[in-house]
Amino acid sequence: RELMDELMPIVHLGLHSKVGYVTVQSSASARDLATILPAVVVQPMLESAFEGLVSASTPHRTSAALKTLATLTPVFLDEDLFPNGVEFLPQALELTLPGIDPNDPEKTEATLRFIAGASARLSSSQTSMDFLDDYTHQLLERIFSFLEALEEPPKKNRGGSSAGYLTLSPFIFLIAIENLFASLPTPVILSATERIAREVSKSSVVNATKFYAILVRVSAGAAATDSEGSTSSALIFLPLLINQILEEEDGTLCLSSLSEKEMVWRIRMLAQACRTCNDLYPYLDKLFRIAILAMKKSERPVYKAGGRLLRGILEGLTAIRIKFSNLPLDSNSVSDFEWWEPTQKDFDKGVEILNNALFFAEGLALGKEIDITEEITGPREVTEVKMERDKLFRALRLLHAIQRAGRWIMAGSTADCFEDMEKKYPVGSDMSGMTKLEAQMILKKPSFAGVGGEYDSPLKNSGISDGMWRRTYTLILKILKTVVEKKPDDGSLIYRCLEPIELANEPFRRSNKGRVTVHAARGYKAAYKPVVAAKRDFNAPGGMGRSMPAFIKKLRLEALHETRVSMCARAGFASDDVFSEILTTLADLSINDFPLVRAESRGAFTRALR
């Protein structure tokens, strides 16, 4: 106690320093001291933070107070260290709302860090439904105002950074919104989701597209399955956006007369909703039509948005993801997480959509214009590629979107070594005698590790995966060889032919932020580590991770799942002739006269060899 009396005045001085580093270190010191004597440290620190938030005469203290709250969250909301901390939660949430400040991204980030940690205790508090509903809507209004005011970031310099430009971290924003929605009761989730849907249907804030995409994706996932198991988010988002994107002209549905900016915005928001809405079937025909019509356009933002929509549809149908659910706070097992896994019907529909897209790509290679009303009979035989530059560009764009969108279906079959492990250690068997190598092999196999996996799907060993991959890359190869032979001086077209080539695990590695997620999860883990260590017995078995909050375990598990899926993706390994031909072609182009062609082919060649 005497030591605390000596140190706390120094901590208070440091919290109000004008030097940001000193403020951060003082906040961390307050948290560490609070783990030793929470009854003495926490309440005075909270009262000081609340005074800083309500004081109109000392606005400079607001930022320090927000950082203090964010850093103290692991302690003052821990029932073992500070039992009555939950009583302060409604007041803290209410007072931190002004922290969402359009003029101060740093202050906003501190507020979101607090919300991310506080949301873990929100469901266990005695907070009324009315308060949660009111608080959530106030928070959303402030977030909308913040995003409306976001400026376009300056162009990056040669080092790849925008010097002196402060912005909000999309990852911190994602964690705060995910944790908040995971802790809210169903009626509040549905009302908040409806509010977000209304906002995105009338806005087109291009500078904040990434943040609105997070709001749509998270709220759609949270509202997809309520307590009674009925789907809701598809009905909230999809009809609203589809009706704005499509309009009827002479009895045919076509893209509406929205401006390019508004069209791109709505298609991208629609793609995000499709990723996590579980009930896409009533809208699939219109969704596929929008994707193909958008990819027919020559404007780069529009056709890229169409490709994103195709990926969103296939991800919603065939990808495995953690369900939105409110985990018990004392959960120590990753098996407590529930996973959404596709059914046979979902995979069959995904294969049908890929076949339809490939049919149109093959038609473009043959010089035929896309006719969305044309009857799709089966694979077209591309005997000779027709050299029509515009159509080939569109065919390659479509093929790039196809192999990205179909990566869960075209990932390939399981390696024999994983099959042998499954027989040796069936699910639920005793694994105490397992060697380290065997344990690593099991971790690399998604289906065995208890996190679901594409390789236990109905498509396993059916030949569909390899057949789809072969059909896609055979067409890419035919186009590439024809262009190199007939138009060797067209560097931009050759480069475009190389872009869709992403072999094996590349479609997974290049399209997700798994590595970033791992590092960020470690950052959150480091913030909670002193608190977990203070509560843990000295010789307790296992690592610190077992006592971490559920949202940190979820972050780690999602990143690990992405890594496992990536490592197990063996697309093309059963099609040696096509794979070898791709390697030979890439090797030849690695000494091409065009620098960009050389760089792209060398990169693809190196990744293929790995």
Short mmCIF file of N, CA and C in Angstrom, two decimals, residues 151-314:
data_model
loop_
_atom_site.label_atom_id
_atom_site.label_comp_id
_atom_site.label_asym_id
_atom_site.label_seq_id
_atom_site.Cartn_x
_atom_site.Cartn_y
_atom_site.Cartn_z
N GLU A 151 -11.54 12.07 -44.76
CA GLU A 151 -10.95 12.63 -45.97
C GLU A 151 -10.24 11.54 -46.75
N GLU A 152 -10.07 11.77 -48.03
CA GLU A 152 -9.33 10.82 -48.85
C GLU A 152 -7.86 10.86 -48.44
N PRO A 153 -7.26 9.70 -48.17
CA PRO A 153 -5.86 9.71 -47.74
C PRO A 153 -4.96 10.18 -48.87
N PRO A 154 -3.86 10.87 -48.54
CA PRO A 154 -2.94 11.33 -49.59
C PRO A 154 -2.25 10.14 -50.26
N LYS A 155 -1.71 10.38 -51.45
CA LYS A 155 -1.03 9.31 -52.16
C LYS A 155 0.21 8.88 -51.39
N LYS A 156 0.50 7.57 -51.47
CA LYS A 156 1.64 7.03 -50.75
C LYS A 156 2.95 7.48 -51.39
N ASN A 157 3.97 7.64 -50.53
CA ASN A 157 5.28 8.01 -51.05
C ASN A 157 6.04 6.76 -51.50
N ARG A 158 7.30 6.92 -51.84
CA ARG A 158 8.07 5.79 -52.38
C ARG A 158 8.21 4.68 -51.35
N GLY A 159 8.17 5.02 -50.09
CA GLY A 159 8.30 4.00 -49.04
C GLY A 159 7.01 3.25 -48.79
N GLY A 160 5.93 3.63 -49.49
CA GLY A 160 4.67 2.92 -49.34
C GLY A 160 3.82 3.41 -48.19
N SER A 161 4.14 4.61 -47.65
CA SER A 161 3.36 5.13 -46.53
C SER A 161 2.91 6.55 -46.83
N SER A 162 1.86 6.97 -46.10
CA SER A 162 1.37 8.33 -46.22
C SER A 162 1.87 9.10 -45.01
N ALA A 163 2.99 9.79 -45.17
CA ALA A 163 3.66 10.44 -44.05
C ALA A 163 2.77 11.49 -43.41
N GLY A 164 2.68 11.44 -42.07
CA GLY A 164 1.95 12.46 -41.33
C GLY A 164 0.45 12.34 -41.39
N TYR A 165 -0.07 11.29 -42.00
CA TYR A 165 -1.52 11.17 -42.13
C TYR A 165 -2.04 10.20 -41.08
N LEU A 166 -2.94 10.71 -40.21
CA LEU A 166 -3.52 9.88 -39.16
C LEU A 166 -4.90 9.38 -39.59
N THR A 167 -5.12 8.11 -39.46
CA THR A 167 -6.43 7.56 -39.79
C THR A 167 -6.77 6.46 -38.79
N LEU A 168 -7.98 5.98 -38.85
CA LEU A 168 -8.45 4.96 -37.94
C LEU A 168 -8.05 3.57 -38.47
N SER A 169 -7.63 2.70 -37.58
CA SER A 169 -7.26 1.35 -37.98
C SER A 169 -8.51 0.53 -38.28
N PRO A 170 -8.65 0.01 -39.51
CA PRO A 170 -9.82 -0.83 -39.83
C PRO A 170 -9.90 -2.07 -38.95
N PHE A 171 -8.75 -2.60 -38.52
CA PHE A 171 -8.78 -3.80 -37.70
C PHE A 171 -9.38 -3.51 -36.32
N ILE A 172 -8.98 -2.41 -35.70
CA ILE A 172 -9.53 -2.05 -34.39
C ILE A 172 -11.03 -1.77 -34.52
N PHE A 173 -11.40 -1.11 -35.60
CA PHE A 173 -12.83 -0.86 -35.86
C PHE A 173 -13.59 -2.18 -35.98
N LEU A 174 -13.01 -3.14 -36.70
CA LEU A 174 -13.66 -4.45 -36.88
C LEU A 174 -13.86 -5.16 -35.54
N ILE A 175 -12.82 -5.19 -34.70
CA ILE A 175 -12.92 -5.91 -33.43
C ILE A 175 -13.98 -5.27 -32.54
N ALA A 176 -14.01 -3.93 -32.49
CA ALA A 176 -15.00 -3.24 -31.66
C ALA A 176 -16.42 -3.56 -32.11
N ILE A 177 -16.67 -3.49 -33.43
CA ILE A 177 -18.02 -3.74 -33.94
C ILE A 177 -18.40 -5.21 -33.76
N GLU A 178 -17.46 -6.13 -34.01
CA GLU A 178 -17.75 -7.56 -33.83
C GLU A 178 -18.09 -7.87 -32.38
N ASN A 179 -17.27 -7.37 -31.45
CA ASN A 179 -17.52 -7.66 -30.04
C ASN A 179 -18.84 -7.05 -29.57
N LEU A 180 -19.14 -5.85 -30.06
CA LEU A 180 -20.38 -5.20 -29.66
C LEU A 180 -21.59 -6.02 -30.13
N PHE A 181 -21.61 -6.39 -31.40
CA PHE A 181 -22.76 -7.13 -31.94
C PHE A 181 -22.87 -8.53 -31.33
N ALA A 182 -21.73 -9.13 -30.98
CA ALA A 182 -21.77 -10.46 -30.37
C ALA A 182 -22.36 -10.44 -28.97
N SER A 183 -22.36 -9.28 -28.33
CA SER A 183 -22.86 -9.20 -26.95
C SER A 183 -24.28 -8.64 -26.85
N LEU A 184 -24.85 -8.19 -27.96
CA LEU A 184 -26.18 -7.56 -27.90
C LEU A 184 -27.29 -8.60 -27.98
N PRO A 185 -28.43 -8.34 -27.35
CA PRO A 185 -29.59 -9.23 -27.51
C PRO A 185 -30.18 -9.12 -28.92
N THR A 186 -30.91 -10.14 -29.35
CA THR A 186 -31.40 -10.22 -30.73
C THR A 186 -32.22 -9.00 -31.16
N PRO A 187 -33.20 -8.51 -30.36
CA PRO A 187 -33.97 -7.34 -30.83
C PRO A 187 -33.10 -6.13 -31.12
N VAL A 188 -32.07 -5.91 -30.30
CA VAL A 188 -31.17 -4.76 -30.51
C VAL A 188 -30.34 -4.98 -31.78
N ILE A 189 -29.88 -6.21 -32.00
CA ILE A 189 -29.11 -6.52 -33.21
C ILE A 189 -29.94 -6.22 -34.46
N LEU A 190 -31.19 -6.67 -34.46
CA LEU A 190 -32.04 -6.48 -35.64
C LEU A 190 -32.32 -5.01 -35.91
N SER A 191 -32.59 -4.24 -34.86
CA SER A 191 -32.86 -2.81 -35.06
C SER A 191 -31.61 -2.07 -35.53
N ALA A 192 -30.44 -2.45 -34.99
CA ALA A 192 -29.18 -1.82 -35.42
C ALA A 192 -28.86 -2.20 -36.87
N THR A 193 -29.12 -3.45 -37.24
CA THR A 193 -28.86 -3.89 -38.61
C THR A 193 -29.75 -3.14 -39.60
N GLU A 194 -31.01 -2.95 -39.23
CA GLU A 194 -31.93 -2.20 -40.10
C GLU A 194 -31.45 -0.75 -40.27
N ARG A 195 -30.92 -0.18 -39.20
CA ARG A 195 -30.40 1.20 -39.28
C ARG A 195 -29.19 1.27 -40.22
N ILE A 196 -28.31 0.30 -40.13
CA ILE A 196 -27.14 0.26 -41.02
C ILE A 196 -27.58 0.09 -42.47
N ALA A 197 -28.57 -0.78 -42.70
CA ALA A 197 -29.06 -1.01 -44.06
C ALA A 197 -29.63 0.27 -44.66
N ARG A 198 -30.38 1.03 -43.86
CA ARG A 198 -30.93 2.30 -44.36
C ARG A 198 -29.82 3.28 -44.71
N GLU A 199 -28.78 3.29 -43.89
CA GLU A 199 -27.68 4.23 -44.11
C GLU A 199 -26.92 3.91 -45.39
N VAL A 200 -26.58 2.63 -45.59
CA VAL A 200 -25.78 2.28 -46.78
C VAL A 200 -26.60 2.40 -48.06
N SER A 201 -27.93 2.29 -47.94
CA SER A 201 -28.77 2.39 -49.14
C SER A 201 -28.92 3.83 -49.63
N LYS A 202 -28.60 4.81 -48.76
CA LYS A 202 -28.75 6.21 -49.18
C LYS A 202 -27.40 6.93 -49.26
N SER A 203 -26.31 6.27 -48.86
CA SER A 203 -24.99 6.91 -48.84
C SER A 203 -24.12 6.36 -49.96
N SER A 204 -23.03 7.05 -50.19
CA SER A 204 -21.97 6.53 -51.06
C SER A 204 -20.67 7.23 -50.65
N VAL A 205 -20.24 6.93 -49.42
CA VAL A 205 -19.06 7.57 -48.85
C VAL A 205 -17.83 6.76 -49.27
N VAL A 206 -17.28 7.09 -50.42
CA VAL A 206 -16.21 6.30 -51.01
C VAL A 206 -14.99 6.24 -50.10
N ASN A 207 -14.67 7.33 -49.42
CA ASN A 207 -13.48 7.36 -48.56
C ASN A 207 -13.60 6.42 -47.37
N ALA A 208 -14.82 6.02 -47.03
CA ALA A 208 -15.04 5.16 -45.87
C ALA A 208 -15.61 3.80 -46.28
N THR A 209 -15.37 3.39 -47.53
CA THR A 209 -15.94 2.13 -48.02
C THR A 209 -15.55 0.95 -47.14
N LYS A 210 -14.29 0.89 -46.73
CA LYS A 210 -13.81 -0.24 -45.95
C LYS A 210 -14.54 -0.33 -44.60
N PHE A 211 -14.81 0.81 -43.98
CA PHE A 211 -15.47 0.80 -42.67
C PHE A 211 -16.96 0.46 -42.80
N TYR A 212 -17.61 0.99 -43.82
CA TYR A 212 -19.01 0.62 -44.05
C TYR A 212 -19.12 -0.86 -44.40
N ALA A 213 -18.14 -1.38 -45.14
CA ALA A 213 -18.14 -2.80 -45.48
C ALA A 213 -18.08 -3.66 -44.21
N ILE A 214 -17.29 -3.23 -43.23
CA ILE A 214 -17.22 -3.95 -41.95
C ILE A 214 -18.56 -3.90 -41.23
N LEU A 215 -19.20 -2.72 -41.21
CA LEU A 215 -20.51 -2.60 -40.56
C LEU A 215 -21.52 -3.55 -41.20
N VAL A 216 -21.55 -3.58 -42.53
CA VAL A 216 -22.52 -4.43 -43.23
C VAL A 216 -22.22 -5.90 -42.98
N ARG A 217 -20.96 -6.30 -43.14
CA ARG A 217 -20.61 -7.71 -42.98
C ARG A 217 -20.88 -8.23 -41.57
N VAL A 218 -20.50 -7.44 -40.57
CA VAL A 218 -20.68 -7.88 -39.17
C VAL A 218 -22.15 -7.90 -38.79
N SER A 219 -22.89 -6.84 -39.12
CA SER A 219 -24.30 -6.80 -38.73
C SER A 219 -25.10 -7.87 -39.48
N ALA A 220 -24.76 -8.13 -40.74
CA ALA A 220 -25.46 -9.18 -41.49
C ALA A 220 -25.20 -10.55 -40.87
N GLY A 221 -23.96 -10.79 -40.44
CA GLY A 221 -23.64 -12.05 -39.79
C GLY A 221 -24.31 -12.20 -38.45
N ALA A 222 -24.36 -11.11 -37.68
CA ALA A 222 -24.98 -11.16 -36.35
C ALA A 222 -26.48 -11.37 -36.44
N ALA A 223 -27.12 -10.77 -37.45
CA ALA A 223 -28.57 -10.89 -37.59
C ALA A 223 -29.00 -12.11 -38.39
N ALA A 224 -28.03 -12.84 -38.96
CA ALA A 224 -28.37 -13.96 -39.83
C ALA A 224 -29.12 -15.04 -39.09
N THR A 225 -28.73 -15.30 -37.85
CA THR A 225 -29.39 -16.35 -37.07
C THR A 225 -29.71 -15.80 -35.69
N ASP A 226 -30.98 -15.66 -35.42
CA ASP A 226 -31.38 -15.21 -34.08
C ASP A 226 -31.58 -16.41 -33.17
N SER A 227 -32.11 -16.17 -31.97
CA SER A 227 -32.23 -17.23 -30.97
C SER A 227 -33.15 -18.36 -31.41
N GLU A 228 -34.05 -18.09 -32.33
CA GLU A 228 -34.98 -19.12 -32.79
C GLU A 228 -34.49 -19.79 -34.07
N GLY A 229 -33.34 -19.36 -34.58
CA GLY A 229 -32.75 -20.01 -35.74
C GLY A 229 -33.29 -19.53 -37.07
N SER A 230 -34.08 -18.48 -37.10
CA SER A 230 -34.61 -18.00 -38.37
C SER A 230 -33.67 -16.95 -38.96
N THR A 231 -33.54 -16.94 -40.27
CA THR A 231 -32.65 -15.98 -40.92
C THR A 231 -33.34 -14.66 -41.13
N SER A 232 -32.59 -13.58 -40.91
CA SER A 232 -33.20 -12.25 -40.97
C SER A 232 -32.41 -11.28 -41.83
N SER A 233 -31.06 -11.35 -41.80
CA SER A 233 -30.26 -10.30 -42.43
C SER A 233 -30.40 -10.28 -43.94
N ALA A 234 -30.61 -11.44 -44.59
CA ALA A 234 -30.78 -11.45 -46.04
C ALA A 234 -32.00 -10.61 -46.43
N LEU A 235 -33.06 -10.71 -45.64
CA LEU A 235 -34.28 -9.94 -45.91
C LEU A 235 -34.07 -8.46 -45.66
N ILE A 236 -33.16 -8.11 -44.75
CA ILE A 236 -32.91 -6.71 -44.43
C ILE A 236 -32.08 -6.03 -45.52
N PHE A 237 -31.01 -6.69 -45.97
CA PHE A 237 -30.06 -6.04 -46.88
C PHE A 237 -30.35 -6.28 -48.36
N LEU A 238 -30.55 -7.55 -48.73
CA LEU A 238 -30.50 -7.90 -50.15
C LEU A 238 -31.60 -7.27 -51.00
N PRO A 239 -32.90 -7.36 -50.63
CA PRO A 239 -33.91 -6.74 -51.49
C PRO A 239 -33.72 -5.23 -51.65
N LEU A 240 -33.30 -4.58 -50.54
CA LEU A 240 -33.12 -3.13 -50.56
C LEU A 240 -32.06 -2.71 -51.57
N LEU A 241 -30.90 -3.40 -51.55
CA LEU A 241 -29.80 -3.03 -52.45
C LEU A 241 -30.05 -3.52 -53.88
N ILE A 242 -30.62 -4.72 -54.03
CA ILE A 242 -30.88 -5.26 -55.37
C ILE A 242 -31.84 -4.35 -56.12
N ASN A 243 -32.89 -3.86 -55.45
CA ASN A 243 -33.88 -3.01 -56.12
C ASN A 243 -33.28 -1.68 -56.56
N GLN A 244 -32.21 -1.23 -55.88
CA GLN A 244 -31.55 0.01 -56.29
C GLN A 244 -30.58 -0.23 -57.45
N ILE A 245 -30.03 -1.44 -57.54
CA ILE A 245 -29.02 -1.73 -58.57
C ILE A 245 -29.67 -2.15 -59.88
N LEU A 246 -30.76 -2.93 -59.82
CA LEU A 246 -31.43 -3.44 -61.03
C LEU A 246 -32.68 -2.65 -61.34
N GLU A 247 -32.96 -2.49 -62.62
CA GLU A 247 -34.22 -1.92 -63.06
C GLU A 247 -34.67 -2.64 -64.33
N GLU A 248 -35.96 -2.63 -64.57
CA GLU A 248 -36.50 -3.35 -65.72
C GLU A 248 -36.58 -2.42 -66.93
N GLU A 249 -36.08 -2.93 -68.06
CA GLU A 249 -36.11 -2.15 -69.30
C GLU A 249 -36.53 -3.08 -70.45
N ASP A 250 -37.69 -2.79 -71.03
CA ASP A 250 -38.25 -3.64 -72.11
C ASP A 250 -38.40 -5.10 -71.66
N GLY A 251 -38.85 -5.26 -70.42
CA GLY A 251 -39.08 -6.61 -69.91
C GLY A 251 -37.84 -7.35 -69.47
N THR A 252 -36.67 -6.68 -69.50
CA THR A 252 -35.41 -7.33 -69.11
C THR A 252 -34.77 -6.56 -67.96
N LEU A 253 -34.24 -7.29 -66.99
CA LEU A 253 -33.55 -6.65 -65.86
C LEU A 253 -32.15 -6.25 -66.29
N CYS A 254 -31.82 -4.97 -66.06
CA CYS A 254 -30.48 -4.48 -66.38
C CYS A 254 -30.02 -3.55 -65.27
N LEU A 255 -28.76 -3.14 -65.31
CA LEU A 255 -28.25 -2.23 -64.29
C LEU A 255 -28.95 -0.89 -64.39
N SER A 256 -29.27 -0.30 -63.25
CA SER A 256 -30.01 0.96 -63.21
C SER A 256 -29.13 2.12 -63.66
N SER A 257 -29.72 3.29 -63.72
CA SER A 257 -29.01 4.48 -64.23
C SER A 257 -28.29 5.25 -63.12
N LEU A 258 -27.89 4.56 -62.07
CA LEU A 258 -27.11 5.21 -61.00
C LEU A 258 -25.78 5.69 -61.55
N SER A 259 -25.20 6.69 -60.89
CA SER A 259 -23.86 7.13 -61.28
C SER A 259 -22.86 6.01 -60.98
N GLU A 260 -21.69 6.09 -61.60
CA GLU A 260 -20.67 5.05 -61.39
C GLU A 260 -20.32 4.91 -59.91
N LYS A 261 -20.16 6.04 -59.23
CA LYS A 261 -19.81 6.03 -57.81
C LYS A 261 -20.86 5.31 -56.98
N GLU A 262 -22.14 5.64 -57.21
CA GLU A 262 -23.21 5.02 -56.44
C GLU A 262 -23.37 3.54 -56.78
N MET A 263 -23.19 3.19 -58.07
CA MET A 263 -23.31 1.80 -58.48
C MET A 263 -22.23 0.94 -57.82
N VAL A 264 -20.98 1.41 -57.84
CA VAL A 264 -19.88 0.67 -57.23
C VAL A 264 -20.12 0.50 -55.74
N TRP A 265 -20.56 1.58 -55.10
CA TRP A 265 -20.82 1.54 -53.65
C TRP A 265 -21.85 0.47 -53.31
N ARG A 266 -22.97 0.44 -54.02
CA ARG A 266 -24.04 -0.49 -53.68
C ARG A 266 -23.67 -1.94 -54.00
N ILE A 267 -22.94 -2.15 -55.09
CA ILE A 267 -22.52 -3.52 -55.41
C ILE A 267 -21.53 -4.03 -54.37
N ARG A 268 -20.63 -3.16 -53.92
CA ARG A 268 -19.66 -3.60 -52.90
C ARG A 268 -20.33 -3.87 -51.56
N MET A 269 -21.31 -3.07 -51.19
CA MET A 269 -22.05 -3.34 -49.96
C MET A 269 -22.85 -4.64 -50.08
N LEU A 270 -23.41 -4.88 -51.25
CA LEU A 270 -24.15 -6.12 -51.51
C LEU A 270 -23.22 -7.32 -51.38
N ALA A 271 -21.99 -7.20 -51.89
CA ALA A 271 -21.02 -8.29 -51.79
C ALA A 271 -20.69 -8.61 -50.33
N GLN A 272 -20.57 -7.57 -49.51
CA GLN A 272 -20.27 -7.79 -48.08
C GLN A 272 -21.43 -8.49 -47.38
N ALA A 273 -22.65 -8.09 -47.70
CA ALA A 273 -23.82 -8.73 -47.09
C ALA A 273 -23.90 -10.20 -47.48
N CYS A 274 -23.58 -10.51 -48.75
CA CYS A 274 -23.64 -11.90 -49.22
C CYS A 274 -22.65 -12.80 -48.50
N ARG A 275 -21.55 -12.24 -48.01
CA ARG A 275 -20.53 -13.06 -47.35
C ARG A 275 -21.03 -13.70 -46.08
N THR A 276 -21.95 -13.04 -45.37
CA THR A 276 -22.37 -13.56 -44.06
C THR A 276 -23.87 -13.80 -43.94
N CYS A 277 -24.69 -13.39 -44.93
CA CYS A 277 -26.12 -13.75 -44.93
C CYS A 277 -26.24 -15.23 -45.28
N ASN A 278 -26.97 -15.98 -44.49
CA ASN A 278 -27.04 -17.42 -44.72
C ASN A 278 -28.09 -17.83 -45.74
N ASP A 279 -29.07 -16.99 -46.00
CA ASP A 279 -30.19 -17.39 -46.86
C ASP A 279 -30.15 -16.62 -48.18
N LEU A 280 -29.26 -17.04 -49.09
CA LEU A 280 -29.10 -16.34 -50.36
C LEU A 280 -30.01 -16.88 -51.46
N TYR A 281 -30.58 -18.05 -51.26
CA TYR A 281 -31.26 -18.76 -52.36
C TYR A 281 -32.36 -17.96 -53.05
N PRO A 282 -33.23 -17.23 -52.34
CA PRO A 282 -34.28 -16.49 -53.06
C PRO A 282 -33.74 -15.40 -53.99
N TYR A 283 -32.47 -15.00 -53.78
CA TYR A 283 -31.94 -13.85 -54.51
C TYR A 283 -30.79 -14.23 -55.45
N LEU A 284 -30.42 -15.51 -55.54
CA LEU A 284 -29.21 -15.90 -56.26
C LEU A 284 -29.25 -15.52 -57.74
N ASP A 285 -30.39 -15.69 -58.39
CA ASP A 285 -30.47 -15.37 -59.82
C ASP A 285 -30.17 -13.90 -60.07
N LYS A 286 -30.76 -13.03 -59.26
CA LYS A 286 -30.53 -11.59 -59.43
C LYS A 286 -29.09 -11.22 -59.03
N LEU A 287 -28.56 -11.85 -57.99
CA LEU A 287 -27.19 -11.55 -57.57
C LEU A 287 -26.19 -11.92 -58.66
N PHE A 288 -26.37 -13.10 -59.26
CA PHE A 288 -25.46 -13.54 -60.32
C PHE A 288 -25.59 -12.62 -61.54
N ARG A 289 -26.81 -12.20 -61.84
CA ARG A 289 -27.03 -11.29 -62.98
C ARG A 289 -26.29 -9.97 -62.75
N ILE A 290 -26.38 -9.43 -61.53
CA ILE A 290 -25.69 -8.17 -61.22
C ILE A 290 -24.18 -8.35 -61.41
N ALA A 291 -23.62 -9.46 -60.89
CA ALA A 291 -22.17 -9.69 -60.99
C ALA A 291 -21.73 -9.75 -62.45
N ILE A 292 -22.46 -10.48 -63.30
CA ILE A 292 -22.07 -10.63 -64.70
C ILE A 292 -22.26 -9.32 -65.46
N LEU A 293 -23.38 -8.63 -65.21
CA LEU A 293 -23.61 -7.35 -65.89
C LEU A 293 -22.55 -6.32 -65.52
N ALA A 294 -22.13 -6.31 -64.25
CA ALA A 294 -21.09 -5.37 -63.81
C ALA A 294 -19.76 -5.70 -64.46
N MET A 295 -19.46 -7.00 -64.63
CA MET A 295 -18.19 -7.38 -65.22
C MET A 295 -18.15 -7.17 -66.74
N LYS A 296 -19.32 -6.90 -67.34
CA LYS A 296 -19.36 -6.54 -68.76
C LYS A 296 -18.93 -5.09 -68.99
N LYS A 297 -19.01 -4.27 -67.93
CA LYS A 297 -18.70 -2.85 -68.08
C LYS A 297 -17.20 -2.64 -68.30
N SER A 298 -16.85 -1.56 -68.96
CA SER A 298 -15.45 -1.26 -69.23
C SER A 298 -14.80 -0.45 -68.11
N GLU A 299 -15.62 0.21 -67.26
CA GLU A 299 -15.07 1.02 -66.17
C GLU A 299 -14.46 0.11 -65.09
N ARG A 300 -13.21 0.34 -64.76
CA ARG A 300 -12.49 -0.54 -63.84
C ARG A 300 -13.17 -0.69 -62.47
N PRO A 301 -13.61 0.42 -61.82
CA PRO A 301 -14.26 0.25 -60.50
C PRO A 301 -15.51 -0.63 -60.57
N VAL A 302 -16.26 -0.53 -61.68
CA VAL A 302 -17.53 -1.28 -61.79
C VAL A 302 -17.24 -2.77 -61.98
N TYR A 303 -16.31 -3.11 -62.91
CA TYR A 303 -16.09 -4.55 -63.11
C TYR A 303 -15.37 -5.18 -61.93
N LYS A 304 -14.55 -4.39 -61.21
CA LYS A 304 -13.93 -4.93 -60.00
C LYS A 304 -14.99 -5.20 -58.93
N ALA A 305 -15.97 -4.31 -58.81
CA ALA A 305 -17.06 -4.52 -57.86
C ALA A 305 -17.86 -5.78 -58.22
N GLY A 306 -18.06 -6.02 -59.54
CA GLY A 306 -18.74 -7.23 -59.98
C GLY A 306 -17.98 -8.48 -59.58
N GLY A 307 -16.65 -8.44 -59.70
CA GLY A 307 -15.83 -9.57 -59.27
C GLY A 307 -15.93 -9.81 -57.77
N ARG A 308 -15.97 -8.72 -57.00
CA ARG A 308 -16.13 -8.84 -55.54
C ARG A 308 -17.48 -9.47 -55.19
N LEU A 309 -18.50 -9.10 -55.94
CA LEU A 309 -19.82 -9.67 -55.67
C LEU A 309 -19.83 -11.17 -55.94
N LEU A 310 -19.20 -11.59 -57.05
CA LEU A 310 -19.13 -13.02 -57.34
C LEU A 310 -18.41 -13.76 -56.21
N ARG A 311 -17.33 -13.17 -55.71
CA ARG A 311 -16.61 -13.78 -54.59
C ARG A 311 -17.46 -13.82 -53.32
N GLY A 312 -18.21 -12.74 -53.09
CA GLY A 312 -19.07 -12.69 -51.91
C GLY A 312 -20.14 -13.77 -51.94
N ILE A 313 -20.74 -13.98 -53.13
CA ILE A 313 -21.78 -15.01 -53.27
C ILE A 313 -21.21 -16.39 -52.97
N LEU A 314 -20.05 -16.71 -53.58
CA LEU A 314 -19.45 -18.03 -53.39
C LEU A 314 -18.94 -18.22 -51.97
#
